[in-house]
XYZ file of C-alpha atoms in Angstrom:
393
model
C -138.093 84.094 -12.373
C -135.433 82.091 -14.238
C -134.478 83.585 -17.615
C -133.936 80.748 -20.107
C -132.611 81.293 -23.628
C -131.275 79.272 -26.550
C -127.705 79.800 -27.788
C -126.039 78.577 -30.988
C -122.303 77.895 -31.131
C -121.036 77.452 -34.678
C -117.275 76.863 -34.596
C -114.622 75.122 -32.475
C -113.302 78.577 -31.614
C -116.672 79.675 -30.244
C -117.004 76.359 -28.420
C -113.668 76.967 -26.700
C -114.906 80.378 -25.555
C -117.668 78.507 -23.696
C -115.409 75.598 -22.621
C -115.528 76.422 -18.911
C -119.336 76.688 -18.932
C -119.599 73.565 -21.130
C -117.415 71.554 -18.740
C -119.356 72.843 -15.752
C -122.507 71.485 -17.431
C -120.724 68.180 -18.145
C -119.944 67.782 -14.441
C -123.629 68.372 -13.597
C -124.872 66.003 -16.308
C -125.179 62.198 -16.316
C -122.311 61.817 -18.811
C -119.178 60.159 -17.484
C -117.260 60.333 -20.774
C -114.585 63.074 -20.760
C -114.731 63.148 -24.583
C -118.012 65.045 -24.137
C -116.116 67.949 -22.541
C -115.556 71.150 -24.491
C -111.873 70.868 -25.436
C -112.069 67.239 -26.572
C -115.201 67.988 -28.598
C -113.315 70.869 -30.272
C -110.427 68.504 -31.052
C -112.859 65.983 -32.570
C -114.355 68.698 -34.777
C -110.946 69.900 -35.959
C -109.799 66.396 -36.869
C -112.937 64.736 -38.232
C -115.228 67.577 -39.304
C -113.027 70.526 -40.251
C -114.910 71.150 -43.507
C -118.376 70.274 -42.249
C -121.029 72.490 -40.751
C -121.059 72.479 -36.957
C -123.731 73.814 -34.662
C -124.218 73.280 -30.950
C -127.574 74.133 -29.445
C -127.142 75.262 -25.844
C -129.732 76.364 -23.297
C -128.677 78.988 -20.788
C -130.579 79.676 -17.568
C -129.579 82.749 -15.569
C -126.119 82.743 -17.148
C -125.449 79.016 -16.635
C -125.640 76.318 -19.313
C -128.267 73.705 -18.457
C -128.373 71.731 -21.742
C -126.294 71.313 -24.889
C -126.424 69.201 -28.052
C -123.608 69.389 -30.665
C -124.355 68.438 -34.295
C -122.369 68.227 -37.527
C -123.471 68.035 -41.137
C -123.029 64.916 -43.255
C -124.635 63.374 -46.321
C -126.690 60.230 -46.638
C -126.485 58.439 -50.003
C -124.037 61.248 -50.957
C -126.860 63.683 -51.691
C -129.154 64.121 -48.677
C -127.845 66.664 -46.124
C -128.304 65.372 -42.595
C -127.535 66.772 -39.151
C -125.821 64.135 -37.019
C -124.266 63.843 -33.605
C -120.552 64.607 -33.384
C -119.361 61.022 -33.032
C -117.878 58.280 -35.187
C -116.296 54.823 -35.036
C -113.015 56.186 -33.660
C -114.312 58.052 -30.638
C -117.319 59.913 -29.255
C -117.050 63.648 -29.673
C -120.308 64.964 -28.295
C -123.623 64.043 -26.711
C -126.767 65.546 -25.237
C -125.761 67.078 -21.910
C -128.467 68.138 -19.471
C -128.254 69.473 -15.922
C -130.088 67.073 -13.602
C -131.996 70.095 -12.255
C -132.649 71.850 -15.561
C -135.615 74.238 -15.336
C -138.942 73.513 -16.964
C -138.979 74.320 -20.666
C -135.330 73.363 -21.264
C -136.059 70.476 -23.632
C -138.769 72.481 -25.378
C -136.088 75.030 -26.297
C -133.756 72.292 -27.588
C -136.621 70.886 -29.691
C -137.383 74.370 -30.995
C -133.744 74.800 -31.964
C -133.641 71.446 -33.778
C -136.776 72.280 -35.746
C -135.247 75.606 -36.758
C -132.174 74.048 -38.397
C -132.182 73.764 -42.175
C -131.314 70.058 -42.313
C -134.225 68.058 -43.765
C -133.311 65.098 -41.572
C -131.505 64.608 -38.249
C -129.771 61.353 -37.347
C -129.039 61.202 -33.619
C -127.043 58.097 -32.714
C -125.834 56.367 -29.549
C -128.936 57.203 -27.536
C -129.489 55.327 -24.299
C -133.088 54.116 -24.605
C -133.623 54.559 -20.856
C -132.390 58.163 -20.671
C -135.203 60.426 -19.454
C -133.905 63.515 -21.252
C -133.957 61.857 -24.669
C -137.518 60.744 -23.908
C -138.455 64.308 -22.974
C -136.797 65.669 -26.120
C -138.673 63.274 -28.385
C -141.944 64.254 -26.702
C -141.187 67.945 -27.235
C -140.312 67.290 -30.890
C -143.686 65.592 -31.369
C -145.392 68.613 -29.793
C -143.512 70.769 -32.312
C -145.044 68.661 -35.132
C -141.728 67.079 -36.088
C -141.793 63.467 -37.282
C -139.599 61.090 -35.275
C -138.599 57.475 -35.694
C -136.546 55.327 -33.292
C -134.255 52.624 -34.666
C -132.845 50.036 -32.208
C -129.112 49.571 -32.876
C -127.340 47.466 -30.245
C -126.852 46.886 -26.523
C -123.945 48.269 -24.498
C -122.576 46.197 -21.630
C -121.987 47.475 -18.097
C -120.155 45.931 -15.156
C -121.309 47.243 -11.788
C -118.429 47.457 -9.318
C -120.293 46.064 -6.298
C -117.108 45.785 -4.159
C -118.087 42.193 -3.353
C -115.380 40.467 -5.381
C -116.131 36.943 -4.172
C -119.838 37.379 -4.905
C -119.105 38.745 -8.379
C -116.686 35.947 -9.311
C -119.186 33.373 -8.035
C -121.831 34.919 -10.296
C -119.742 34.258 -13.416
C -120.427 31.049 -15.285
C -118.404 28.025 -14.250
C -117.049 27.639 -17.782
C -115.850 31.232 -17.842
C -114.151 30.951 -14.458
C -112.446 27.741 -15.563
C -111.229 29.366 -18.794
C -109.687 32.284 -16.876
C -108.078 29.915 -14.373
C -106.542 27.776 -17.129
C -105.261 30.842 -18.992
C -103.668 32.331 -15.893
C -102.017 29.023 -14.965
C -100.614 28.503 -18.492
C -99.288 32.068 -18.750
C -97.620 31.921 -15.312
C -95.666 28.897 -16.510
C -94.169 31.167 -19.190
C -92.992 33.853 -16.768
C -93.969 36.604 -14.333
C -97.497 37.914 -15.027
C -98.409 41.424 -13.887
C -100.998 44.118 -14.432
C -99.512 47.599 -14.877
C -101.882 50.528 -14.335
C -100.901 54.053 -15.363
C -103.421 56.588 -14.051
C -101.209 59.484 -12.954
C -99.291 60.127 -16.128
C -96.347 62.482 -16.513
C -96.474 64.334 -19.841
C -93.177 62.909 -21.139
C -94.349 59.327 -20.517
C -97.607 59.558 -22.451
C -96.280 59.210 -26.000
C -94.057 56.133 -25.388
C -96.812 54.384 -23.401
C -99.357 55.156 -26.098
C -96.993 53.862 -28.776
C -96.499 50.634 -26.817
C -100.277 50.199 -26.597
C -100.927 50.794 -30.278
C -98.016 48.580 -31.337
C -99.828 45.768 -29.505
C -103.011 46.642 -31.399
C -101.044 46.576 -34.645
C -99.928 43.008 -33.877
C -103.570 41.941 -33.623
C -106.085 41.262 -36.398
C -106.532 45.005 -36.794
C -102.982 45.344 -38.076
C -103.541 42.619 -40.666
C -106.778 44.325 -41.748
C -105.033 47.697 -41.978
C -107.454 49.300 -39.482
C -105.143 49.728 -36.495
C -104.298 53.192 -35.167
C -100.731 52.993 -36.480
C -101.913 52.112 -40.005
C -104.542 54.870 -40.137
C -103.030 58.208 -41.236
C -103.262 60.913 -38.589
C -104.913 58.747 -35.932
C -101.904 58.298 -33.630
C -101.451 62.075 -33.494
C -105.161 62.476 -32.759
C -105.113 60.024 -29.849
C -101.848 61.463 -28.549
C -103.443 64.908 -28.401
C -106.556 63.438 -26.760
C -104.571 61.440 -24.205
C -102.421 64.447 -23.280
C -105.545 66.445 -22.493
C -107.099 63.558 -20.567
C -103.917 63.098 -18.530
C -103.898 66.804 -17.700
C -107.420 66.364 -16.281
C -106.457 63.114 -14.524
C -109.032 61.223 -16.593
C -106.829 58.814 -18.591
C -105.898 55.290 -17.564
C -103.597 52.971 -19.531
C -103.377 49.329 -18.488
C -100.919 46.674 -19.647
C -100.765 42.945 -19.043
C -97.076 42.058 -18.976
C -95.231 38.748 -19.215
C -91.742 38.950 -17.703
C -91.778 42.694 -18.379
C -93.103 42.479 -21.969
C -96.486 44.098 -22.629
C -98.774 41.564 -24.362
C -102.185 43.241 -23.882
C -103.388 46.788 -23.260
C -106.461 48.829 -22.475
C -107.056 52.544 -23.143
C -109.587 53.838 -20.634
C -111.342 57.021 -19.656
C -112.190 57.420 -15.991
C -114.362 60.080 -14.425
C -117.132 60.252 -11.851
C -116.255 56.742 -10.638
C -116.877 55.276 -14.115
C -114.243 53.584 -16.269
C -114.892 53.723 -20.011
C -113.102 50.883 -21.817
C -112.446 52.597 -25.136
C -109.844 50.223 -26.579
C -108.630 46.801 -25.503
C -106.359 44.529 -27.484
C -103.649 41.891 -27.301
C -100.635 40.635 -29.221
C -101.876 37.818 -31.470
C -98.689 35.836 -30.780
C -100.009 35.201 -27.255
C -103.624 34.471 -28.204
C -103.531 30.891 -26.853
C -103.218 32.342 -23.339
C -106.349 34.516 -23.593
C -104.488 37.721 -22.599
C -107.541 39.948 -23.136
C -109.671 38.102 -20.604
C -106.767 37.906 -18.143
C -106.310 41.668 -18.349
C -110.040 42.150 -17.728
C -110.010 39.762 -14.751
C -107.031 41.416 -13.055
C -108.436 44.864 -13.847
C -111.793 44.082 -12.254
C -110.136 42.516 -9.210
C -108.303 45.806 -8.691
C -111.426 47.933 -9.219
C -113.543 45.889 -6.819
C -110.998 46.700 -4.104
C -111.158 50.447 -4.844
C -114.090 52.251 -3.156
C -113.820 55.117 -5.679
C -114.848 52.887 -8.607
C -118.506 52.155 -9.265
C -118.944 51.076 -12.894
C -117.021 49.781 -15.917
C -118.616 50.681 -19.242
C -117.434 48.225 -21.940
C -118.442 50.788 -24.610
C -119.729 49.795 -28.018
C -121.586 46.763 -29.281
C -122.127 44.097 -26.626
C -120.558 40.892 -27.970
C -120.293 37.495 -26.299
C -116.752 38.141 -25.035
C -117.898 41.295 -23.216
C -121.235 39.824 -22.079
C -119.489 37.118 -20.022
C -118.418 39.828 -17.560
C -121.467 42.128 -17.608
C -124.037 42.645 -14.865
C -126.457 44.630 -17.046
C -126.813 46.319 -20.422
C -128.337 49.397 -22.044
C -130.290 49.474 -25.287
C -128.718 51.977 -27.677
C -130.922 53.547 -30.357
C -130.834 55.994 -33.232
C -133.414 58.803 -33.237
C -134.351 60.076 -36.695
C -136.048 63.475 -36.787
C -137.719 65.214 -39.716
C -138.668 68.818 -38.846
C -142.043 70.233 -39.782
C -143.298 70.257 -43.365
C -144.585 67.894 -46.045
C -141.135 67.452 -47.614
C -139.640 66.405 -44.286
C -142.451 63.920 -43.715
C -141.877 62.446 -47.176
C -138.155 62.093 -46.465
C -138.889 60.256 -43.219
C -141.293 57.901 -44.976
C -138.609 57.220 -47.568
C -136.076 56.463 -44.834
C -138.470 54.070 -43.065
C -139.924 52.236 -46.056
C -137.827 52.781 -49.205
C -134.283 52.820 -47.861
C -134.491 49.267 -46.358
C -135.424 47.920 -49.816
C -132.632 49.852 -51.516
C -130.158 48.583 -48.922
C -131.168 44.993 -49.652
C -130.789 45.529 -53.404
C -127.238 46.857 -53.090
C -126.181 43.996 -50.818
C -126.337 45.818 -47.481
C -129.083 43.684 -46.013
C -129.836 44.547 -42.402
C -129.251 41.700 -39.944
C -131.175 42.258 -36.683
C -128.945 42.506 -33.619
C -129.639 39.974 -30.870
C -127.882 40.817 -27.585
C -126.010 37.911 -25.975
C -126.909 36.659 -22.497
C -125.186 38.440 -19.627
C -122.721 36.335 -17.670
C -122.844 38.141 -14.311
C -126.391 39.510 -14.152
C -127.082 37.419 -11.052
C -124.386 39.389 -9.194
C -126.928 42.198 -8.762
C -129.584 39.831 -7.425
C -129.045 36.949 -5.013
C -125.516 35.689 -4.253
C -124.445 32.372 -5.722
C -123.790 29.873 -2.910
C -121.583 26.793 -2.685
C -119.421 27.713 -5.684
C -115.689 28.495 -5.869
C -115.090 32.230 -5.726
C -111.531 32.568 -6.988
C -109.655 31.651 -10.106
C -106.231 32.704 -8.850
């Protein structure tokens, strides 16, 4: 008989004590984001949540972790204490991890742990609507008499690396192919165009490469808005520490589009389990007329389609039209609100569902429904497109 028990980790120090077991679970889970591993989660907590309550619910079966969910405390409307996932606009720090072969009762224990926390409301973001484990957890929460409410947020775009490059390019819209072809032709008139890929990084090279990347970001609209990494106190040091750890694991990839040796666009990627996570992509605004971002993406995908070890590129974040032009499919991303048992919790949930939208409208934060754009390469997963040009080079 398998002995299953619930554990609670309540500090980055305690998390690091379980880092090996946490990472072993990560490898057995569906997550392909290295930021969900123990050390990078601990770094996220130290940088973004040092003064906030942290608790990770973990399920152990016969001495092996089979599920884990990290949460941090925050406040809604400055007064209501809420338990939220350890993630923010800068980077993901934690997610629900579940062993694909977790024993029966695993999600019931996670639900029991959530209901036993003293937060009146839980706000669980960035949930893949099609993930079976989140569906199981919500069902177990309902059985525990918790009140739940799902809020659709956005779609996330995915590019399946089918290894049929000609078929994929043919599936793109004619207008998009023409735009890439024109951009590439114009830029080649200016000089030598190359894609540089750094995936096996030596420690001493990480900081200068990272600085080059974020200097490009600073020369984009983000620099003008004051939201670039280099203009945000402490953020370069945070990403340097993150990238050093990723490079040690072999799970960091930095790409640059260069013109006669000068970097004019970059991409900061995670890569693990055959999946590339496009965390940051940007270009020097001085070269915007050449469409350097889309050229980097085109040359990147051409390289990945020729590599049998690659299977998916996750564009990460809100699916916009620029990303959708390349995508073969998308995921619906939701927020799961949970109010544990009790009349007060139920009242809070009703307030969130019915009162808060009115308050938001009154203070000028009117909610605009998200409409996902059409996918530009969805047909690549269905029937091949015939009698169309298959190259833009």
